[in-house]
Amino acid sequence: MSELDIQPTPVDPDTYLEDGIDEFGFSDELAAECFELLERGKDRNLHSGLAPTTVAGAILYAVAQKHRLDIRQKDVAEFVNKTTVSIRNSYKQFLELADDVPVDVLPPQTINEAIVTL
């Protein structure tokens, strides 16, 4: 790799998450919440099979949604170099792990999903 001057990309979402926190101007409190969601997601193996950039983008967008920040899926997707569909399909799982999420921010659920959650 050194002969080709290729730099390895991080395999853990932490680095991308830190960069996103800086990019979107998250406070220290929101940054801590992002990393808490990352750890909860890892505990539940939500990151398995997802690119680290997708995980970071999903967490950034979930926290932005929870706190009603003016950050669009498109902005996050462009930052992590993923599609908006990737962010939309994965942020909901991380949002459900967050504490004190306002009901109107939670994604819609079917009756069966709500019963399983209860």
mmCIF file of C-alpha atoms in Angstrom:
data_model
loop_
_atom_site.group_PDB
_atom_site.id
_atom_site.type_symbol
_atom_site.label_atom_id
_atom_site.label_comp_id
_atom_site.label_asym_id
_atom_site.label_seq_id
_atom_site.Cartn_x
_atom_site.Cartn_y
_atom_site.Cartn_z
ATOM 1 C CA MET A 1 0.000 0.000 0.000
ATOM 2 C CA SER A 2 2.857 2.372 0.693
ATOM 3 C CA GLU A 3 4.213 1.937 -2.841
ATOM 4 C CA LEU A 4 0.843 2.924 -4.280
ATOM 5 C CA ASP A 5 0.359 5.679 -1.685
ATOM 6 C CA ILE A 6 -3.012 4.202 -0.675
ATOM 7 C CA GLN A 7 -4.288 5.101 2.756
ATOM 8 C CA PRO A 8 -6.478 2.562 4.559
ATOM 9 C CA THR A 9 -9.948 3.746 5.491
ATOM 10 C CA PRO A 10 -11.203 3.338 9.053
ATOM 11 C CA VAL A 11 -13.228 0.200 9.681
ATOM 12 C CA ASP A 12 -14.913 1.577 12.790
ATOM 13 C CA PRO A 13 -17.627 4.269 12.664
ATOM 14 C CA ASP A 14 -15.993 6.286 15.486
ATOM 15 C CA THR A 15 -13.758 8.348 13.195
ATOM 16 C CA TYR A 16 -16.591 9.161 10.798
ATOM 17 C CA LEU A 17 -18.837 10.000 13.737
ATOM 18 C CA GLU A 18 -16.280 12.425 15.163
ATOM 19 C CA ASP A 19 -15.911 14.112 11.783
ATOM 20 C CA GLY A 20 -19.689 14.401 11.411
ATOM 21 C CA ILE A 21 -20.072 15.865 14.880
ATOM 22 C CA ASP A 22 -17.606 18.578 13.881
ATOM 23 C CA GLU A 23 -19.164 19.072 10.434
ATOM 24 C CA PHE A 24 -22.692 19.579 11.754
ATOM 25 C CA GLY A 25 -21.659 21.543 14.854
ATOM 26 C CA PHE A 26 -23.062 19.166 17.461
ATOM 27 C CA SER A 27 -22.635 20.261 21.074
ATOM 28 C CA ASP A 28 -20.643 18.159 23.530
ATOM 29 C CA GLU A 29 -23.928 16.810 24.890
ATOM 30 C CA LEU A 30 -25.098 15.716 21.438
ATOM 31 C CA ALA A 31 -21.677 14.244 20.698
ATOM 32 C CA ALA A 32 -21.889 12.148 23.867
ATOM 33 C CA GLU A 33 -25.353 11.013 22.825
ATOM 34 C CA CYS A 34 -24.007 9.959 19.409
ATOM 35 C CA PHE A 35 -21.320 7.796 20.976
ATOM 36 C CA GLU A 36 -23.804 6.353 23.457
ATOM 37 C CA LEU A 37 -26.046 5.314 20.552
ATOM 38 C CA LEU A 38 -23.051 3.797 18.813
ATOM 39 C CA GLU A 39 -22.253 1.673 21.860
ATOM 40 C CA ARG A 40 -25.884 0.621 22.285
ATOM 41 C CA GLY A 41 -26.008 -0.291 18.608
ATOM 42 C CA LYS A 42 -22.824 -2.333 18.909
ATOM 43 C CA ASP A 43 -24.253 -4.130 21.943
ATOM 44 C CA ARG A 44 -27.250 -5.124 19.819
ATOM 45 C CA ASN A 45 -25.097 -5.833 16.765
ATOM 46 C CA LEU A 46 -26.908 -3.208 14.652
ATOM 47 C CA HIS A 47 -23.664 -2.237 12.964
ATOM 48 C CA SER A 48 -23.101 -5.721 11.575
ATOM 49 C CA GLY A 49 -23.255 -5.763 7.799
ATOM 50 C CA LEU A 50 -23.282 -1.977 7.491
ATOM 51 C CA ALA A 51 -20.424 0.168 6.275
ATOM 52 C CA PRO A 52 -18.901 2.307 9.054
ATOM 53 C CA THR A 53 -19.936 5.408 7.124
ATOM 54 C CA THR A 54 -23.547 4.214 7.022
ATOM 55 C CA VAL A 55 -23.548 3.586 10.780
ATOM 56 C CA ALA A 56 -22.083 7.026 11.478
ATOM 57 C CA GLY A 57 -24.542 8.704 9.124
ATOM 58 C CA ALA A 58 -27.490 6.857 10.648
ATOM 59 C CA ILE A 59 -26.490 7.904 14.158
ATOM 60 C CA LEU A 60 -25.870 11.517 13.157
ATOM 61 C CA TYR A 61 -29.259 11.715 11.482
ATOM 62 C CA ALA A 62 -31.038 9.938 14.362
ATOM 63 C CA VAL A 63 -29.670 12.434 16.884
ATOM 64 C CA ALA A 64 -30.494 15.327 14.566
ATOM 65 C CA GLN A 65 -34.077 14.060 14.229
ATOM 66 C CA LYS A 66 -34.472 13.513 17.959
ATOM 67 C CA HIS A 67 -33.436 17.085 18.709
ATOM 68 C CA ARG A 68 -35.227 18.524 15.669
ATOM 69 C CA LEU A 69 -32.063 19.982 14.195
ATOM 70 C CA ASP A 70 -32.253 21.424 10.706
ATOM 71 C CA ILE A 71 -30.102 18.707 9.141
ATOM 72 C CA ARG A 72 -31.494 16.872 6.142
ATOM 73 C CA GLN A 73 -30.938 13.224 5.229
ATOM 74 C CA LYS A 74 -29.366 14.465 2.028
ATOM 75 C CA ASP A 75 -26.803 16.535 3.963
ATOM 76 C CA VAL A 76 -25.788 13.563 6.098
ATOM 77 C CA ALA A 77 -25.764 11.186 3.126
ATOM 78 C CA GLU A 78 -23.504 13.490 1.139
ATOM 79 C CA PHE A 79 -21.180 13.909 4.096
ATOM 80 C CA VAL A 80 -20.709 10.149 4.576
ATOM 81 C CA ASN A 81 -20.799 9.487 0.819
ATOM 82 C CA LYS A 82 -23.870 7.255 0.942
ATOM 83 C CA THR A 83 -27.351 7.477 -0.550
ATOM 84 C CA THR A 84 -30.267 8.985 1.322
ATOM 85 C CA VAL A 85 -31.894 5.547 1.123
ATOM 86 C CA SER A 86 -29.004 4.064 3.134
ATOM 87 C CA ILE A 87 -29.476 6.667 5.853
ATOM 88 C CA ARG A 88 -33.281 6.383 5.814
ATOM 89 C CA ASN A 89 -33.171 2.586 6.079
ATOM 90 C CA SER A 90 -30.795 2.507 9.026
ATOM 91 C CA TYR A 91 -31.330 5.606 11.206
ATOM 92 C CA LYS A 92 -34.650 4.360 12.613
ATOM 93 C CA GLN A 93 -33.029 1.437 14.411
ATOM 94 C CA PHE A 94 -30.597 3.768 16.153
ATOM 95 C CA LEU A 95 -33.302 6.314 16.954
ATOM 96 C CA GLU A 96 -35.275 3.592 18.726
ATOM 97 C CA LEU A 97 -32.268 3.025 21.026
ATOM 98 C CA ALA A 98 -32.196 6.667 22.144
ATOM 99 C CA ASP A 99 -33.613 7.853 25.451
ATOM 100 C CA ASP A 100 -36.494 10.334 25.666
ATOM 101 C CA VAL A 101 -37.369 10.466 21.978
ATOM 102 C CA PRO A 102 -40.494 12.572 21.398
ATOM 103 C CA VAL A 103 -43.329 10.419 20.092
ATOM 104 C CA ASP A 104 -43.810 12.541 16.985
ATOM 105 C CA VAL A 105 -40.162 11.975 16.004
ATOM 106 C CA LEU A 106 -40.310 8.188 16.166
ATOM 107 C CA PRO A 107 -40.850 6.493 12.823
ATOM 108 C CA PRO A 108 -44.335 5.097 12.216
ATOM 109 C CA GLN A 109 -44.860 1.489 13.267
ATOM 110 C CA THR A 110 -47.284 -1.192 12.352
ATOM 111 C CA ILE A 111 -49.422 -2.601 15.144
ATOM 112 C CA ASN A 112 -47.344 -5.797 15.149
ATOM 113 C CA GLU A 113 -44.091 -3.795 15.493
ATOM 114 C CA ALA A 114 -45.558 -1.813 18.390
ATOM 115 C CA ILE A 115 -46.634 -5.007 20.166
ATOM 116 C CA VAL A 116 -43.158 -6.515 19.757
ATOM 117 C CA THR A 117 -41.624 -3.299 21.133
ATOM 118 C CA LEU A 118 -43.882 -3.432 24.187
#
